[in-house]
PDB file of C-alpha atoms in Angstrom:
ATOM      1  CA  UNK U   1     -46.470  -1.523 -18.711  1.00  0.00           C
ATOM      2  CA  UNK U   2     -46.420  -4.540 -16.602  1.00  0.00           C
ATOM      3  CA  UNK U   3     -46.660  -8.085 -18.393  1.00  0.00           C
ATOM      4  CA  UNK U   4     -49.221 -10.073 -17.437  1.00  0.00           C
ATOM      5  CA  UNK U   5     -48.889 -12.414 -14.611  1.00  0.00           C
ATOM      6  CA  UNK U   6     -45.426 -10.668 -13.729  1.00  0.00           C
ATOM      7  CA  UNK U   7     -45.092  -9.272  -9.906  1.00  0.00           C
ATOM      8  CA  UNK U   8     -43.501  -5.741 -10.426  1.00  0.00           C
ATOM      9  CA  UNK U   9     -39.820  -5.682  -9.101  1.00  0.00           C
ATOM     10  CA  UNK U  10     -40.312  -2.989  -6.366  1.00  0.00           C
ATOM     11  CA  UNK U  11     -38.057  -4.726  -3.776  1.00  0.00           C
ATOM     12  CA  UNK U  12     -35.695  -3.990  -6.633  1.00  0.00           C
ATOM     13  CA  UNK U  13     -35.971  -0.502  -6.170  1.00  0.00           C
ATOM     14  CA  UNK U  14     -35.744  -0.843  -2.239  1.00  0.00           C
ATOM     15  CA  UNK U  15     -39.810  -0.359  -1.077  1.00  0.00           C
ATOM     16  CA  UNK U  16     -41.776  -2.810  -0.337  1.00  0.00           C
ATOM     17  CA  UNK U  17     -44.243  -4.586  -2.372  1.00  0.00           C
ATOM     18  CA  UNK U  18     -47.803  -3.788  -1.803  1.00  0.00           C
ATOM     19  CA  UNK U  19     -48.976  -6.040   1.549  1.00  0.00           C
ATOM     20  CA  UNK U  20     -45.314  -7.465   2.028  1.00  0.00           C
ATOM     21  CA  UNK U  21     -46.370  -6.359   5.841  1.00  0.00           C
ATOM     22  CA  UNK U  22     -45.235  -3.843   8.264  1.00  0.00           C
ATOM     23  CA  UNK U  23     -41.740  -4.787   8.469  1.00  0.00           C
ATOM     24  CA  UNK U  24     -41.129  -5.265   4.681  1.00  0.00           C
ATOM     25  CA  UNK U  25     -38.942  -2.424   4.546  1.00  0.00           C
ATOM     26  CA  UNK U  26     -36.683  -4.117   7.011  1.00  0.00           C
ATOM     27  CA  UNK U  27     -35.910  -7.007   5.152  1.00  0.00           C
ATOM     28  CA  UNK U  28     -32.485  -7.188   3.255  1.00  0.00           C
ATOM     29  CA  UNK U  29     -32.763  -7.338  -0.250  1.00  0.00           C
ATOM     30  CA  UNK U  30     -29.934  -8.749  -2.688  1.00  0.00           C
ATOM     31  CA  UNK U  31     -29.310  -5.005  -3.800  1.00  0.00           C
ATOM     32  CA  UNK U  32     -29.516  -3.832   0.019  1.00  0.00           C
ATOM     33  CA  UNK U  33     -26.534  -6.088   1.050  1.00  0.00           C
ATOM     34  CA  UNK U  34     -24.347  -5.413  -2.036  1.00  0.00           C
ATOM     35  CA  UNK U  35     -24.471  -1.347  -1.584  1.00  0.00           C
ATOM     36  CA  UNK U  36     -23.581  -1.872   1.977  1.00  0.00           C
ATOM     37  CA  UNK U  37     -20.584  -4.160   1.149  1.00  0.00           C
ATOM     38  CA  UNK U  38     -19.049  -1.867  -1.337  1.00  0.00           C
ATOM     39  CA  UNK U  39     -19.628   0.965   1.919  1.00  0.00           C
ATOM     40  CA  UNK U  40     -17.732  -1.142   3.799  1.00  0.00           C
ATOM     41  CA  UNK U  41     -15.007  -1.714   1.426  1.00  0.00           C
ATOM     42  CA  UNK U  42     -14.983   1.280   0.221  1.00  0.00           C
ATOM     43  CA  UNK U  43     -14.685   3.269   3.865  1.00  0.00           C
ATOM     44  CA  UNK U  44     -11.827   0.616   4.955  1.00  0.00           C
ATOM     45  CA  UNK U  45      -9.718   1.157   1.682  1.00  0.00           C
ATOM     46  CA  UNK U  46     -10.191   4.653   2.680  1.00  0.00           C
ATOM     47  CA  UNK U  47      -8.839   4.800   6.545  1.00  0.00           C
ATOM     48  CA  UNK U  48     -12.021   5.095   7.627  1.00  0.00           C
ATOM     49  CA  UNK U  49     -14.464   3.680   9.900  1.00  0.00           C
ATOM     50  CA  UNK U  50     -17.607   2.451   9.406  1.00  0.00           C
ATOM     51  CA  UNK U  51     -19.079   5.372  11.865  1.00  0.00           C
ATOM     52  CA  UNK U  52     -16.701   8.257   9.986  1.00  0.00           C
ATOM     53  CA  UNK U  53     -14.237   7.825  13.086  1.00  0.00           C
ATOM     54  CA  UNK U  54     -10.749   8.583  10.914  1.00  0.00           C
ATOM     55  CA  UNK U  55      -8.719   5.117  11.925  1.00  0.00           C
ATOM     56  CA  UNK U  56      -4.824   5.149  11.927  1.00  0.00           C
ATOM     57  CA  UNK U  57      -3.280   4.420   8.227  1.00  0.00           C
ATOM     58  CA  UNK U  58       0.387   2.995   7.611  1.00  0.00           C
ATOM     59  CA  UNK U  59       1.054   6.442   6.867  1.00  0.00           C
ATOM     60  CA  UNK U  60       0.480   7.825   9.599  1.00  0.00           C
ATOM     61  CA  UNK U  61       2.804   9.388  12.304  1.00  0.00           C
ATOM     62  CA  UNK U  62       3.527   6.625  15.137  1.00  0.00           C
ATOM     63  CA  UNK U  63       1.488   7.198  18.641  1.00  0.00           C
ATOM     64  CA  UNK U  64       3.271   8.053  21.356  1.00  0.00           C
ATOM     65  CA  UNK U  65       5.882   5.778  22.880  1.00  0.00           C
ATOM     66  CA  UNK U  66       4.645   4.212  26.445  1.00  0.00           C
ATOM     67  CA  UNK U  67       7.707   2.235  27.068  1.00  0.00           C
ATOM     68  CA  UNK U  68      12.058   3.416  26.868  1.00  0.00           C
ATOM     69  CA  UNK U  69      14.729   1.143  26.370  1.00  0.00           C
ATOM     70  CA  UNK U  70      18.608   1.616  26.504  1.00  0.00           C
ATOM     71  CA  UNK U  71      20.406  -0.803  24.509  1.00  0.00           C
ATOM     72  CA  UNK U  72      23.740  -1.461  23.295  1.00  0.00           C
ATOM     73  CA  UNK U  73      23.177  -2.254  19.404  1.00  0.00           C
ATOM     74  CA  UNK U  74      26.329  -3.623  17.553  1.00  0.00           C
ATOM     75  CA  UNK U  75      28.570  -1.565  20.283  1.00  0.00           C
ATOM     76  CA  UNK U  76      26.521   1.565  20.314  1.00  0.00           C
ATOM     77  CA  UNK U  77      24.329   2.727  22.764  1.00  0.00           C
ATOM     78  CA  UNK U  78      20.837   3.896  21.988  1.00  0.00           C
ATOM     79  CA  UNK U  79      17.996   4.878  23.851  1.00  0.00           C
ATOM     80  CA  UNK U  80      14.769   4.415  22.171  1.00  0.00           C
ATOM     81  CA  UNK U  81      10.810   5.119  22.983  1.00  0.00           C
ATOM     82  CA  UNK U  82       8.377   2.695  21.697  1.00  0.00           C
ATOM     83  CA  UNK U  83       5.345   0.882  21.961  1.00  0.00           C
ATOM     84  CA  UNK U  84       5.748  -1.656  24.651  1.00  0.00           C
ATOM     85  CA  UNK U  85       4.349  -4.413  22.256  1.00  0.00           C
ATOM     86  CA  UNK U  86       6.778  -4.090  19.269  1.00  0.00           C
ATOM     87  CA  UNK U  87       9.268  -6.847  18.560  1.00  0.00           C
ATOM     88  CA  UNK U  88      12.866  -6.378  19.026  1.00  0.00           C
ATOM     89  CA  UNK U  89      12.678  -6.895  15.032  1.00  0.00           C
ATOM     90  CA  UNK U  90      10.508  -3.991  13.873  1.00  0.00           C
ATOM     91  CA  UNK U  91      12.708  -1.879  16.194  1.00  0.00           C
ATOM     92  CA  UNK U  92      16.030  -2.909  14.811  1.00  0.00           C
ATOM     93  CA  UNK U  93      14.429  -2.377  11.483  1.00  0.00           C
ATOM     94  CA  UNK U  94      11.984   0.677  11.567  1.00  0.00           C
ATOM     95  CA  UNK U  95      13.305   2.639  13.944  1.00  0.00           C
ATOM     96  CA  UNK U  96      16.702   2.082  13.603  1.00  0.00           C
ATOM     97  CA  UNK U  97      16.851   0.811   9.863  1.00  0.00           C
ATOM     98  CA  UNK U  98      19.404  -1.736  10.750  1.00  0.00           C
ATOM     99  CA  UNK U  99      17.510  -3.751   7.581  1.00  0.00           C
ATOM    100  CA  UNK U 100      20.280  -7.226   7.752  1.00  0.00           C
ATOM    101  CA  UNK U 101      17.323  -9.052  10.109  1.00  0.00           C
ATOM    102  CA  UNK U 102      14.598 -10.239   7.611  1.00  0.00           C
ATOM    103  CA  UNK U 103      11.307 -10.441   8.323  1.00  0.00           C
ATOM    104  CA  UNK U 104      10.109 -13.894   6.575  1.00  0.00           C
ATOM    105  CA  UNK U 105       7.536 -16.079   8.292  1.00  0.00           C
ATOM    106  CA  UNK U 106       7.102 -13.583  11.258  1.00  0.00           C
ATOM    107  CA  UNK U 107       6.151 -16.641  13.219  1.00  0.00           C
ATOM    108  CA  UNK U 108       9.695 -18.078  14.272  1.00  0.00           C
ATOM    109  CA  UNK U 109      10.029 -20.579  12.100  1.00  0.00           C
ATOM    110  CA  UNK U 110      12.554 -19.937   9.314  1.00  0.00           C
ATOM    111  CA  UNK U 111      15.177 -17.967  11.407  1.00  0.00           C
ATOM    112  CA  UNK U 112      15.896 -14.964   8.559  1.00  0.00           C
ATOM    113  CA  UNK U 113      15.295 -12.772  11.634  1.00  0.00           C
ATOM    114  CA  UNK U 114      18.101 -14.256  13.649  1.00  0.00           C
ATOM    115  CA  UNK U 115      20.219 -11.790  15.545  1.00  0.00           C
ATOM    116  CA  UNK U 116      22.339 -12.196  19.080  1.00  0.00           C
ATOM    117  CA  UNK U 117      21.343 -10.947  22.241  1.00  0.00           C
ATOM    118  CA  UNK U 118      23.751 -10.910  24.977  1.00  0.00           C
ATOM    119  CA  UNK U 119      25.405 -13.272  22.479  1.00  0.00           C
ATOM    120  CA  UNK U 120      23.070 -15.858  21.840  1.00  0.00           C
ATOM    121  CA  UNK U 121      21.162 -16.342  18.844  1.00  0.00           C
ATOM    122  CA  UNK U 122      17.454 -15.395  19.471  1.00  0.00           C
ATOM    123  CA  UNK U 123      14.443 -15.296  16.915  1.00  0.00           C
ATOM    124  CA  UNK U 124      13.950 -11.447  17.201  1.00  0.00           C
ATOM    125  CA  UNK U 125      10.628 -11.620  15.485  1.00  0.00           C
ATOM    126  CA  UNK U 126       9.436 -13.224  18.645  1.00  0.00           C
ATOM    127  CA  UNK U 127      11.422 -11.195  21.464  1.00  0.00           C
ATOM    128  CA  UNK U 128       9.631  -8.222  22.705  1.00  0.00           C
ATOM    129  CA  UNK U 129      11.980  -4.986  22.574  1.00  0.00           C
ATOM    130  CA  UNK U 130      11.607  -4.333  26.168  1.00  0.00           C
ATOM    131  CA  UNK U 131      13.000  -7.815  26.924  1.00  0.00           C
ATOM    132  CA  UNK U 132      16.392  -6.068  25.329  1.00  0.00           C
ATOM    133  CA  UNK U 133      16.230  -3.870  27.761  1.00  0.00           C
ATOM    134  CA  UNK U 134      20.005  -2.892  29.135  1.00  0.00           C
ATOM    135  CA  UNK U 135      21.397  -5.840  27.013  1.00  0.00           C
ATOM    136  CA  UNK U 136      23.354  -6.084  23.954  1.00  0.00           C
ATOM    137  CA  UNK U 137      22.629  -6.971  20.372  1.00  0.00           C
ATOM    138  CA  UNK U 138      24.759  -7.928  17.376  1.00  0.00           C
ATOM    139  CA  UNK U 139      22.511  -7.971  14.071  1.00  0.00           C
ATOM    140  CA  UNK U 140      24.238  -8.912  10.521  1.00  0.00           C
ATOM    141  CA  UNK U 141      25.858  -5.149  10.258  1.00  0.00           C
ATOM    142  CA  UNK U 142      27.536  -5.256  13.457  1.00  0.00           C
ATOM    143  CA  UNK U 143      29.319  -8.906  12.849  1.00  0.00           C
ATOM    144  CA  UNK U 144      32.666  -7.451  10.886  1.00  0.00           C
ATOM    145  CA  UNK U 145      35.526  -6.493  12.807  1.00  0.00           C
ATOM    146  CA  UNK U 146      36.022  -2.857  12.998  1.00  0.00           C
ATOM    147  CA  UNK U 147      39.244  -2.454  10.474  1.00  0.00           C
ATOM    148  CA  UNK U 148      36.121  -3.034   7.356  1.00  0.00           C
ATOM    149  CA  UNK U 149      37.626  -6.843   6.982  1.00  0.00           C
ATOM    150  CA  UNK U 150      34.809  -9.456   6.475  1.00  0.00           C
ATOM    151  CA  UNK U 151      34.171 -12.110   9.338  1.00  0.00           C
ATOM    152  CA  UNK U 152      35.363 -15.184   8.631  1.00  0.00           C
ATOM    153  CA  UNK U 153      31.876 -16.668   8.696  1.00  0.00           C
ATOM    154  CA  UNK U 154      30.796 -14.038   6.002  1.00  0.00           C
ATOM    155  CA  UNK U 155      33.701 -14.720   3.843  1.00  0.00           C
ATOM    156  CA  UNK U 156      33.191 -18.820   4.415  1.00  0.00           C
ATOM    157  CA  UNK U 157      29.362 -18.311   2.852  1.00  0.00           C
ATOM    158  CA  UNK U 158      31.234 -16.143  -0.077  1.00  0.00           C
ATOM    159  CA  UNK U 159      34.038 -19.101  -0.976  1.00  0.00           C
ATOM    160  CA  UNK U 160      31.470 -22.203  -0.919  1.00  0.00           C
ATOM    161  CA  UNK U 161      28.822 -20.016  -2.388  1.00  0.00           C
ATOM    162  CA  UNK U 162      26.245 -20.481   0.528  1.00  0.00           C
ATOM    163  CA  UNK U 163      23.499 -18.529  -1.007  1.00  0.00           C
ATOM    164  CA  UNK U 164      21.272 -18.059  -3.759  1.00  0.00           C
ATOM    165  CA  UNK U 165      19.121 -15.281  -3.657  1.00  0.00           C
ATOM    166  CA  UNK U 166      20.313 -13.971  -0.192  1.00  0.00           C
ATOM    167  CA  UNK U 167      17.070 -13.368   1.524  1.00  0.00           C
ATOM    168  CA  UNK U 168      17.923 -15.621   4.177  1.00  0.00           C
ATOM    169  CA  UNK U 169      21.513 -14.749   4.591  1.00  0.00           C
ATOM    170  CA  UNK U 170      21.843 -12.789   7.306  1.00  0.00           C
ATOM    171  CA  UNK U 171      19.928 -14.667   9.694  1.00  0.00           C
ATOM    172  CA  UNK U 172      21.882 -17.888   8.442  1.00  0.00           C
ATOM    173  CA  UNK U 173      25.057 -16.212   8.823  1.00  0.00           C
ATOM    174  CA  UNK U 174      24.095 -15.291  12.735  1.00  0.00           C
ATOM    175  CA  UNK U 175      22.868 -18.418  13.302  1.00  0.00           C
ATOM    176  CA  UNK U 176      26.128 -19.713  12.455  1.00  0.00           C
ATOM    177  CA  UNK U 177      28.440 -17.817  13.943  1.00  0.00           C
ATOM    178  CA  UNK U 178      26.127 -19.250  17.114  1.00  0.00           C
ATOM    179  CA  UNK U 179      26.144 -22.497  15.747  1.00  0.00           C
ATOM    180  CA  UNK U 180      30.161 -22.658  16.006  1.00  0.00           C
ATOM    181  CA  UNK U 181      30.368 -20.760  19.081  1.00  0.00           C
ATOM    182  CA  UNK U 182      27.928 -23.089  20.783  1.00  0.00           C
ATOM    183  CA  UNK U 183      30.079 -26.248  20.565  1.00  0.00           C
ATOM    184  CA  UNK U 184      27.653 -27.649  17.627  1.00  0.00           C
ATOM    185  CA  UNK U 185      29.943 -27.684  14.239  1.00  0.00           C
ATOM    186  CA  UNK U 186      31.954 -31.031  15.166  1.00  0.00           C
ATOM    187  CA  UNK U 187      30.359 -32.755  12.508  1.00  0.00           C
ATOM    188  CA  UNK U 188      27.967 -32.291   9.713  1.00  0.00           C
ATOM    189  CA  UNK U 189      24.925 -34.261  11.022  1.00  0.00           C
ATOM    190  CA  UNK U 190      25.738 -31.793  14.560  1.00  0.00           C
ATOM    191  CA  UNK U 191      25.825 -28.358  12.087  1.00  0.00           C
ATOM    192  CA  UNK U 192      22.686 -29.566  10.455  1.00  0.00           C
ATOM    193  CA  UNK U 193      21.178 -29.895  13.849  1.00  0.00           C
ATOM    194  CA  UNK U 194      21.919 -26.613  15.006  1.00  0.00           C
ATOM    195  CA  UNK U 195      20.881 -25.081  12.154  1.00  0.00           C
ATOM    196  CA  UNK U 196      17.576 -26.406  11.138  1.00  0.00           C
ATOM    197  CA  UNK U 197      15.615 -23.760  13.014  1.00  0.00           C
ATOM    198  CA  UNK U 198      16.978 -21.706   9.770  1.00  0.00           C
ATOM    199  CA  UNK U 199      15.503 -22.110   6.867  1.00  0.00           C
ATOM    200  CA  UNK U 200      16.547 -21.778   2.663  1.00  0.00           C
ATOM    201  CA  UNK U 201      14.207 -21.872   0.056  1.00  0.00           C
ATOM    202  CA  UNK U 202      16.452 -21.974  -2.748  1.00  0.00           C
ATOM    203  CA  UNK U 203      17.871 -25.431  -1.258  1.00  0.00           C
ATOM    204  CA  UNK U 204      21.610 -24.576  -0.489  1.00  0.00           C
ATOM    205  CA  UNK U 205      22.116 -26.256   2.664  1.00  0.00           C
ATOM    206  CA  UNK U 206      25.342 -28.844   1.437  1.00  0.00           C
ATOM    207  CA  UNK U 207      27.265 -25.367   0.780  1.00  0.00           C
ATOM    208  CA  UNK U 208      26.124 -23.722   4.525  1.00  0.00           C
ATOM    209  CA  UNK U 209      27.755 -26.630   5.962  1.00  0.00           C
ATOM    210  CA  UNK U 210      30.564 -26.498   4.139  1.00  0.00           C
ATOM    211  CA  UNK U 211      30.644 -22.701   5.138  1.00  0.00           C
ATOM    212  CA  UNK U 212      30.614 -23.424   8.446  1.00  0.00           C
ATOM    213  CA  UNK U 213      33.129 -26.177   8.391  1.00  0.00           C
ATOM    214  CA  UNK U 214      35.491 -24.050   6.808  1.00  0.00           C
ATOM    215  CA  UNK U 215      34.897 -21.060   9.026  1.00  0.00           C
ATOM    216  CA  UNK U 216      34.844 -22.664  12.623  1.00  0.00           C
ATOM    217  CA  UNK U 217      38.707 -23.446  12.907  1.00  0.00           C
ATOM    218  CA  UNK U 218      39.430 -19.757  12.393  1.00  0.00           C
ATOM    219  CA  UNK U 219      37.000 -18.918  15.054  1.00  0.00           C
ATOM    220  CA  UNK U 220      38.188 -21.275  17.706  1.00  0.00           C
ATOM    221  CA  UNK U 221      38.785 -19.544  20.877  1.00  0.00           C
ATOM    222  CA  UNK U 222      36.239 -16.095  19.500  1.00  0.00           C
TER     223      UNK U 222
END
């Protein structure tokens, strides 16, 4: 029984109150706009659409490729189809699980991602794939020499302990192997410029440079 005084709660149960007005049962209540936010969430976490149209979920098989490349990938040639907007990193790593690049920022900014194409050192987060079209690319797994020997650059990060937790490795390591091959590792103020587009979180930046000052004389002339 209703308490005296007290309006009952029938917008509560979703109807309009008695002369709310012909377009009462348009109005959104509290409990209206709750339900339909748990839909929504609910048909997103679920892969689907809002109108029951099934979208695509991570799982599920890749479309179909509208672009080919040919590539030469740490000496090997491949021919690839893919989707003309991927970046030279997701191919290297999805499709042909060459894993050394690191995906960190994604934006270009902290150089884990660093590989060489045509032997310069690119970010390859932010080069298309078709832009490697007929070129070559080193990434971290193609840097060794062939007899299973370590390059000097990777065995110059091992002796001055250049790394912490080894995220950013890899694209350090490419970076500078460019660095030294570029004409930049004269000095340590010119190293530090050269490699600043790279970055380390755990801090171990005085032991890169020493890396690279250690490695570059044994490159001279590679």
């Amino acid at each position: 029984m209703p308490v005296p005084g007290e309006r009952p709660n029938q917008e509560a149960e979703g109807e309009p109150g008695a002369g709310a007005g012909p377009n009462a049962a348009l109005r959104l209540t509290r409990r209206r706009f709750t339900a339909g936010s748990l839909a929504a969430a609910t048909a997103a976490a679920s892969g689907l659409s809002l109108r029951g149209v099934g979208c695509s979920s991570p799982d599920a098989p890749a479309t179909s490729a509208d672009a080919t490349v040919r590539m030469t990938v740490n000496g090997a040639r491949v021919e690839l189809g893919i989707d003309q907007r991927s970046s030279l990193l997701d191919v290297l790593r999805e499709q042909l699980r060459l894993t050394g690049a690191k995906k960190g920022c994604d934006h270009g900014q902290c150089g884990a991602c660093t590989v060489h194409l045509d032997g310069r050192r690119v970010a390859s987060c932010l080069t298309l794939a078709v832009q490697a079209d007929g070129r070559e690319i080193t990434t971290i797994e193609g840097l060794s020499p062939k007899d299973g020997r370590l390059h000097v650059m990777q065995q110059a990060f091992i002796d001055r302990d250049a790394l912490q937790c080894g995220y950013c490795t890899p694209g350090q390591i490419m970076a500078a192997v460019a660095c030294v091959r570029e004409g930049n590792a004269g000095s340590a103020e010119q190293i530090r410029e050269a490699m600043s587009g790279n970055l380390c979180r755990c801090g171990a930046y005085p032991n890169i440079v020493a890396a690279i000052q250690q490695a570059a004389p044994e490159m001279e002339g590679t």
